[in-house]
Every structure is written in C-alpha cells, then in structure tokens.
mmCIF file of C-alpha atoms in Angstrom:
data_model
loop_
_atom_site.group_PDB
_atom_site.id
_atom_site.type_symbol
_atom_site.label_atom_id
_atom_site.label_comp_id
_atom_site.label_asym_id
_atom_site.label_seq_id
_atom_site.Cartn_x
_atom_site.Cartn_y
_atom_site.Cartn_z
ATOM 1 C CA MET A 9 -121.496 -47.845 120.313
ATOM 2 C CA LYS A 10 -122.522 -51.314 121.489
ATOM 3 C CA GLY A 11 -125.969 -52.466 120.345
ATOM 4 C CA VAL A 12 -126.644 -49.350 118.205
ATOM 5 C CA SER A 13 -127.609 -49.269 114.533
ATOM 6 C CA ILE A 14 -128.077 -46.096 112.517
ATOM 7 C CA HIS A 15 -129.950 -46.116 109.218
ATOM 8 C CA ARG A 16 -129.250 -43.526 106.524
ATOM 9 C CA PRO A 17 -131.457 -43.461 103.384
ATOM 10 C CA PHE A 18 -130.434 -42.612 99.845
ATOM 11 C CA VAL A 19 -131.747 -42.955 96.298
ATOM 12 C CA PHE A 20 -129.947 -44.400 93.289
ATOM 13 C CA GLY A 21 -131.073 -44.852 89.718
ATOM 14 C CA SER A 22 -131.015 -43.427 86.220
ATOM 15 C CA ILE A 23 -132.622 -40.799 84.005
ATOM 16 C CA ALA A 24 -132.618 -41.282 80.218
ATOM 17 C CA THR A 25 -133.744 -38.942 77.441
ATOM 18 C CA PRO A 26 -133.986 -39.602 73.668
ATOM 19 C CA ILE A 27 -131.586 -37.420 71.682
ATOM 20 C CA PRO A 28 -133.523 -35.357 69.109
ATOM 21 C CA PRO A 29 -131.914 -34.822 65.681
ATOM 22 C CA SER A 30 -131.457 -31.116 66.415
ATOM 23 C CA ALA A 31 -129.318 -31.908 69.485
ATOM 24 C CA ARG A 32 -126.961 -34.385 67.823
ATOM 25 C CA SER A 33 -123.368 -33.187 67.749
ATOM 26 C CA ALA A 34 -120.869 -34.038 65.042
ATOM 27 C CA ASN A 35 -118.810 -36.308 67.306
ATOM 28 C CA LEU A 36 -121.805 -38.264 68.639
ATOM 29 C CA PRO A 37 -121.742 -41.908 67.450
ATOM 30 C CA SER A 38 -124.475 -42.493 64.875
ATOM 31 C CA ASP A 39 -126.004 -45.400 66.832
ATOM 32 C CA HIS A 40 -126.312 -43.489 70.124
ATOM 33 C CA THR A 41 -130.012 -42.766 70.610
ATOM 34 C CA HIS A 42 -130.193 -41.602 74.243
ATOM 35 C CA SER A 43 -128.496 -39.393 76.788
ATOM 36 C CA TRP A 44 -128.536 -40.864 80.289
ATOM 37 C CA THR A 45 -127.362 -40.178 83.827
ATOM 38 C CA ILE A 46 -126.736 -42.767 86.537
ATOM 39 C CA PHE A 47 -126.748 -41.337 90.064
ATOM 40 C CA VAL A 48 -126.634 -41.698 93.844
ATOM 41 C CA ARG A 49 -128.561 -38.927 95.623
ATOM 42 C CA PRO A 50 -130.053 -37.984 98.992
ATOM 43 C CA ILE A 51 -133.781 -38.610 99.342
ATOM 44 C CA SER A 52 -134.376 -34.844 99.231
ATOM 45 C CA PRO A 53 -132.276 -31.728 98.515
ATOM 46 C CA ASN A 54 -132.363 -30.918 102.250
ATOM 47 C CA HIS A 55 -130.404 -34.056 103.177
ATOM 48 C CA ASP A 56 -126.607 -34.302 102.977
ATOM 49 C CA ILE A 57 -125.206 -37.789 102.343
ATOM 50 C CA THR A 58 -121.581 -36.597 102.416
ATOM 51 C CA HIS A 59 -121.636 -37.037 106.206
ATOM 52 C CA TRP A 60 -121.185 -40.736 105.547
ATOM 53 C CA LEU A 61 -120.462 -41.085 101.812
ATOM 54 C CA LYS A 62 -116.943 -40.244 100.587
ATOM 55 C CA LYS A 63 -117.102 -41.297 96.929
ATOM 56 C CA VAL A 64 -119.007 -43.469 94.468
ATOM 57 C CA GLN A 65 -117.614 -45.789 91.821
ATOM 58 C CA PHE A 66 -119.767 -46.595 88.786
ATOM 59 C CA LYS A 67 -118.890 -49.611 86.635
ATOM 60 C CA LEU A 68 -120.356 -49.149 83.155
ATOM 61 C CA HIS A 69 -120.555 -51.574 80.254
ATOM 62 C CA GLU A 70 -117.124 -52.640 79.013
ATOM 63 C CA THR A 71 -117.745 -51.011 75.614
ATOM 64 C CA TYR A 72 -117.370 -47.564 77.215
ATOM 65 C CA SER A 73 -113.907 -46.050 77.441
ATOM 66 C CA GLN A 74 -112.891 -45.824 81.094
ATOM 67 C CA ALA A 75 -115.751 -48.097 82.089
ATOM 68 C CA LEU A 76 -114.854 -47.623 85.773
ATOM 69 C CA ARG A 77 -115.804 -44.051 86.777
ATOM 70 C CA THR A 78 -115.097 -42.664 90.255
ATOM 71 C CA VAL A 79 -116.897 -39.554 91.523
ATOM 72 C CA GLU A 80 -115.457 -38.039 94.697
ATOM 73 C CA THR A 81 -117.673 -34.963 95.144
ATOM 74 C CA PRO A 82 -121.416 -34.414 94.771
ATOM 75 C CA PRO A 83 -123.340 -34.692 92.606
ATOM 76 C CA PHE A 84 -122.444 -38.390 92.593
ATOM 77 C CA GLU A 85 -123.430 -39.147 89.013
ATOM 78 C CA VAL A 86 -122.142 -40.041 85.547
ATOM 79 C CA THR A 87 -123.685 -38.793 82.305
ATOM 80 C CA GLU A 88 -123.155 -40.565 78.979
ATOM 81 C CA THR A 89 -124.851 -41.370 75.680
ATOM 82 C CA GLY A 90 -125.622 -44.786 74.236
ATOM 83 C CA TRP A 91 -128.137 -47.102 72.616
ATOM 84 C CA GLY A 92 -128.372 -50.160 74.891
ATOM 85 C CA GLU A 93 -129.502 -51.037 78.399
ATOM 86 C CA PHE A 94 -127.202 -52.795 80.854
ATOM 87 C CA GLU A 95 -126.632 -53.305 84.574
ATOM 88 C CA VAL A 96 -124.485 -50.721 86.351
ATOM 89 C CA SER A 97 -122.497 -51.702 89.431
ATOM 90 C CA ILE A 98 -122.452 -48.887 91.996
ATOM 91 C CA LYS A 99 -119.910 -49.099 94.810
ATOM 92 C CA LEU A 100 -120.294 -46.801 97.830
ATOM 93 C CA PHE A 101 -117.173 -45.752 99.737
ATOM 94 C CA PHE A 102 -117.609 -44.370 103.241
ATOM 95 C CA VAL A 103 -115.844 -41.519 105.021
ATOM 96 C CA PRO A 104 -112.708 -42.526 106.989
ATOM 97 C CA GLU A 105 -114.479 -41.968 110.318
ATOM 98 C CA ALA A 106 -116.832 -44.837 109.481
ATOM 99 C CA GLY A 107 -114.031 -47.409 109.385
ATOM 100 C CA GLU A 108 -116.176 -49.450 107.004
ATOM 101 C CA LYS A 109 -115.498 -51.351 103.791
ATOM 102 C CA PRO A 110 -117.381 -50.256 100.652
ATOM 103 C CA VAL A 111 -120.699 -51.861 99.737
ATOM 104 C CA SER A 112 -122.272 -52.269 96.293
ATOM 105 C CA VAL A 113 -125.719 -51.926 94.785
ATOM 106 C CA TYR A 114 -126.761 -52.704 91.213
ATOM 107 C CA HIS A 115 -129.056 -50.832 88.879
ATOM 108 C CA PRO A 116 -130.415 -51.818 85.435
ATOM 109 C CA LEU A 117 -130.086 -48.763 83.208
ATOM 110 C CA LYS A 118 -133.466 -48.007 81.605
ATOM 111 C CA LEU A 119 -133.569 -46.147 78.277
ATOM 112 C CA HIS A 120 -137.088 -47.095 77.190
ATOM 113 C CA PRO A 121 -140.456 -46.798 78.969
ATOM 114 C CA TYR A 122 -141.354 -49.829 81.065
ATOM 115 C CA GLY A 123 -144.141 -51.054 83.322
ATOM 116 C CA PRO A 124 -147.909 -51.309 82.767
ATOM 117 C CA ASP A 125 -148.198 -47.821 81.205
ATOM 118 C CA ALA A 126 -145.177 -48.165 78.903
ATOM 119 C CA GLU A 127 -147.213 -47.444 75.758
ATOM 120 C CA LYS A 128 -148.581 -44.202 77.198
ATOM 121 C CA GLN A 129 -145.074 -43.202 78.247
ATOM 122 C CA LYS A 130 -143.869 -43.785 74.678
ATOM 123 C CA GLU A 131 -146.619 -41.524 73.355
ATOM 124 C CA ARG A 132 -145.747 -38.761 75.827
ATOM 125 C CA GLY A 133 -142.009 -39.088 75.224
ATOM 126 C CA GLY A 134 -139.553 -37.282 77.476
ATOM 127 C CA GLU A 135 -137.508 -38.667 80.358
ATOM 128 C CA VAL A 136 -137.463 -42.279 81.479
ATOM 129 C CA ILE A 137 -136.765 -42.325 85.215
ATOM 130 C CA SER A 138 -135.846 -45.463 87.147
ATOM 131 C CA ARG A 139 -134.880 -45.089 90.811
ATOM 132 C CA CYS A 140 -134.656 -47.133 93.976
ATOM 133 C CA TYR A 141 -134.837 -46.225 97.662
ATOM 134 C CA GLU A 142 -132.289 -47.877 99.940
ATOM 135 C CA GLU A 143 -130.854 -47.524 103.431
ATOM 136 C CA ILE A 144 -127.308 -47.962 104.642
ATOM 137 C CA VAL A 145 -127.192 -49.513 108.116
ATOM 138 C CA PHE A 146 -124.197 -48.609 110.284
ATOM 139 C CA ASN A 147 -124.004 -51.221 113.031
ATOM 140 C CA GLU A 148 -122.233 -50.301 116.267
ATOM 141 C CA PRO A 149 -120.481 -47.156 114.938
ATOM 142 C CA SER A 150 -117.573 -45.611 116.823
ATOM 143 C CA GLU A 151 -118.408 -42.744 119.162
ATOM 144 C CA GLY A 152 -116.817 -40.237 116.796
ATOM 145 C CA PHE A 153 -118.779 -41.480 113.796
ATOM 146 C CA TYR A 154 -121.934 -41.719 115.902
ATOM 147 C CA GLU A 155 -121.585 -37.990 116.679
ATOM 148 C CA ILE A 156 -121.202 -37.209 112.964
ATOM 149 C CA LEU A 157 -124.251 -39.264 112.018
ATOM 150 C CA THR A 158 -126.486 -37.933 114.770
ATOM 151 C CA ASN A 159 -125.615 -34.322 113.943
ATOM 152 C CA ASP A 160 -126.444 -34.603 110.249
ATOM 153 C CA GLY A 161 -129.979 -33.251 110.695
ATOM 154 C CA MET A 162 -131.747 -36.606 110.291
ATOM 155 C CA SER A 163 -133.493 -37.625 113.486
ATOM 156 C CA GLY A 164 -135.413 -40.790 114.241
ATOM 157 C CA GLN A 165 -132.978 -43.057 112.433
ATOM 158 C CA SER A 166 -131.024 -44.460 115.384
ATOM 159 C CA TYR A 167 -131.919 -47.811 116.928
ATOM 160 C CA ARG A 168 -130.649 -49.853 119.839
ATOM 161 C CA GLY A 169 -130.482 -53.604 120.155
ATOM 162 C CA LYS A 170 -130.310 -54.262 116.391
ATOM 163 C CA GLY A 171 -126.594 -54.094 115.781
ATOM 164 C CA LYS A 172 -124.958 -57.231 114.412
ATOM 165 C CA GLY A 173 -121.244 -56.665 114.464
ATOM 166 C CA GLY A 174 -119.620 -53.504 113.204
ATOM 167 C CA LYS A 175 -120.131 -53.835 109.453
ATOM 168 C CA ALA A 176 -122.118 -51.408 107.364
ATOM 169 C CA SER A 177 -124.714 -53.005 105.115
ATOM 170 C CA ILE A 178 -127.648 -52.333 102.844
ATOM 171 C CA SER A 179 -130.906 -52.604 104.756
ATOM 172 C CA ARG A 180 -132.908 -55.366 103.075
ATOM 173 C CA LYS A 181 -136.258 -56.933 103.969
ATOM 174 C CA GLY A 182 -136.857 -59.612 101.379
ATOM 175 C CA ALA A 183 -135.674 -58.493 97.960
ATOM 176 C CA ARG A 184 -135.716 -54.760 98.681
ATOM 177 C CA THR A 185 -135.872 -52.482 101.692
ATOM 178 C CA ALA A 186 -139.121 -50.664 102.477
ATOM 179 C CA GLU A 187 -138.269 -48.486 105.482
ATOM 180 C CA ILE A 188 -139.512 -45.188 104.115
ATOM 181 C CA PRO A 189 -140.786 -42.029 105.819
ATOM 182 C CA PHE A 190 -144.411 -41.995 106.918
ATOM 183 C CA VAL A 191 -145.251 -38.716 105.143
ATOM 184 C CA GLU A 192 -143.922 -37.266 101.919
ATOM 185 C CA SER A 193 -141.760 -34.148 101.911
ATOM 186 C CA GLU A 194 -140.534 -31.695 99.304
ATOM 187 C CA GLY A 195 -138.214 -33.436 96.883
ATOM 188 C CA ASN A 196 -138.916 -36.908 98.331
ATOM 189 C CA PRO A 197 -141.662 -38.880 96.556
ATOM 190 C CA TYR A 198 -141.247 -41.931 98.822
ATOM 191 C CA SER A 199 -143.518 -42.316 101.847
ATOM 192 C CA ILE A 200 -145.817 -44.817 103.539
ATOM 193 C CA GLN A 201 -148.628 -42.315 103.013
ATOM 194 C CA GLU A 202 -148.060 -42.258 99.242
ATOM 195 C CA GLU A 203 -147.761 -46.039 99.237
ATOM 196 C CA GLY A 204 -151.196 -46.222 100.849
ATOM 197 C CA LYS A 205 -152.644 -43.901 98.199
ATOM 198 C CA GLU A 206 -151.211 -46.102 95.458
ATOM 199 C CA LEU A 207 -152.706 -49.215 97.061
ATOM 200 C CA ASP A 208 -156.085 -47.460 97.203
ATOM 201 C CA ARG A 209 -155.790 -46.627 93.490
ATOM 202 C CA LEU A 210 -154.950 -50.250 92.702
ATOM 203 C CA LYS A 211 -157.917 -51.510 94.743
ATOM 204 C CA GLU A 212 -160.236 -49.126 92.889
ATOM 205 C CA ALA A 213 -158.817 -50.242 89.536
ATOM 206 C CA ILE A 214 -159.320 -53.909 90.488
ATOM 207 C CA LYS A 215 -162.894 -53.129 91.493
ATOM 208 C CA GLN A 216 -163.552 -51.418 88.131
ATOM 209 C CA VAL A 217 -162.065 -54.363 86.237
ATOM 210 C CA GLY A 218 -164.330 -56.701 88.233
ATOM 211 C CA VAL A 219 -167.395 -54.652 87.223
ATOM 212 C CA MET A 220 -166.329 -54.709 83.568
ATOM 213 C CA VAL A 221 -165.788 -58.481 83.662
ATOM 214 C CA GLU A 222 -169.230 -59.013 85.180
ATOM 215 C CA GLU A 223 -170.835 -56.822 82.507
ATOM 216 C CA ASP A 224 -169.083 -58.817 79.782
ATOM 217 C CA ARG A 225 -170.292 -62.079 81.347
ATOM 218 C CA LYS A 226 -173.886 -60.828 81.271
ATOM 219 C CA LYS A 227 -173.540 -59.755 77.617
ATOM 220 C CA LEU A 228 -172.086 -63.155 76.745
ATOM 221 C CA ALA A 229 -174.936 -64.936 78.557
ATOM 222 C CA ASP A 230 -177.522 -62.801 76.712
ATOM 223 C CA ARG A 231 -175.901 -63.588 73.363
ATOM 224 C CA GLU A 232 -175.776 -67.312 74.146
ATOM 225 C CA ASN A 233 -179.491 -67.224 75.072
ATOM 226 C CA MET A 234 -180.276 -65.365 71.849
ATOM 227 C CA LEU A 235 -178.231 -67.852 69.834
ATOM 228 C CA GLY A 236 -180.064 -70.724 71.531
ATOM 229 C CA GLU A 237 -183.446 -69.239 70.634
ATOM 230 C CA LEU A 238 -182.386 -68.749 67.020
ATOM 231 C CA ARG A 239 -181.260 -72.370 66.837
ATOM 232 C CA GLU A 240 -184.596 -73.574 68.251
ATOM 233 C CA GLU A 241 -186.498 -71.443 65.732
ATOM 234 C CA ALA A 242 -184.338 -72.733 62.888
ATOM 235 C CA ALA A 243 -184.869 -76.312 64.026
ATOM 236 C CA ALA A 244 -188.648 -75.780 64.270
ATOM 237 C CA GLU A 245 -188.839 -74.310 60.775
ATOM 238 C CA LYS A 246 -186.792 -77.192 59.408
ATOM 239 C CA ALA A 247 -189.122 -79.740 61.016
ATOM 240 C CA THR A 248 -192.233 -78.216 59.411
#
C-alpha cells in the first residue's frame, strides 16, 4: 500500500516482587531475593497483538541457564527469580504476512523502587512495576497484511503520506515515542488526558514548593534582623 503507514501500540516492561521467607522453596538459590516477570503486552486486555506479532525473544543475563528465551504464544512473558538488575533485550518477530524483519527494544529490569517516591515505595513494599509504551510502525504494508491490520479492531491508526520504504520500525520522537490515546480506557493507564492531569499535579507541587521557599526566606530575613539587633545591643552595652 503505497504511502500508507499503520501504527500498532504495545507495552513492554517488568514486574518484580520480593520473595518472603515463607514462600522460599528448597531449590531456590539462597541469594535470590525477588521474583520477576518481563513481558510484552497489548495496551489493554481488549486489544490483540497477535494480528501482527508472531513471537518474542527475551535475552536475559548470561548467568541464567538458557539465557535466550523464545515465547511463541501469548502471554509473551518470562518469569524468573534473581537478585540483580540488568538490561533485557526483547526481539519482536512479526507474522509471515508482514514480510518484515524482527525489531528489538531494550528494558532495564527493575527489582527495587525507583523515582522520586522510592522511599515511600520501599515502606509500602509489594510490586515494583516498570513499563514502557511503544508503537510499531508498518510502512507501506502489502494489501493482504493491510487487511489483517485494519480488521484487528483498532481504528484511527492508519496514516497516508508517512511511509518511508517498506520496513517496520519502532515509532520514536526523540528518545521515546509519545503517541498515546487521548482518553484512558479500562486496562490502559496511558493517555494524553492522564498526562495532562499529571502535569497539573506537577505545576501545583511546584507552586507549593515556591510558597514554602518564600516562607523560609522571610523567616531567615527575620532571624537575620533579630541577630543584627542583638549585635547592636551587645555592642552598645560593651561601649558603656
């Protein structure tokens, strides 16, 4: 299909959980502290990525036996235990109708809480979730594959005049793609609407920090004035 590009979104990432003493099996290595799952999933349970995705290959750290794991049916995920964080290479293989070579994405496995609220996450405990939204772009698909993609129940993802050759690729704008749905839906936490809410929360937090800084400046100025007065009084008493 000359001049046609079709975008199909997906989510990849990891979920890690500390292993409590009561859940440790006899054959679990003593230094393994977490159970984790690395995955490739649709953006919501209602979406089917098997229209275009045939299998997924996960390349784990070389210390794992069979470090190269291939999953040919959904769920496209690998579950293991371990103690360290490392980067996982995730290779996506497309259905034969696509006529495309595989593409790869990379994900840093997260076992421990991270980000600005890491300490609060540590206190709460539980799962550590790290996930990324991406889009596969099929440029100038064949008519047969175009029919498959346009009958997969996802509308509004076909574009004309943006195709650059016939190679599938990861949609990237800068370091990471940001073409997400405008409104959130069940099972899909990614949306422009939610992004706007988060920006509003950040603006409010910045405003509150500004107020706190200004209050501290006033307190500091009052203390400096008080200290100056005390010095003048001490100097006057010394002079008399």
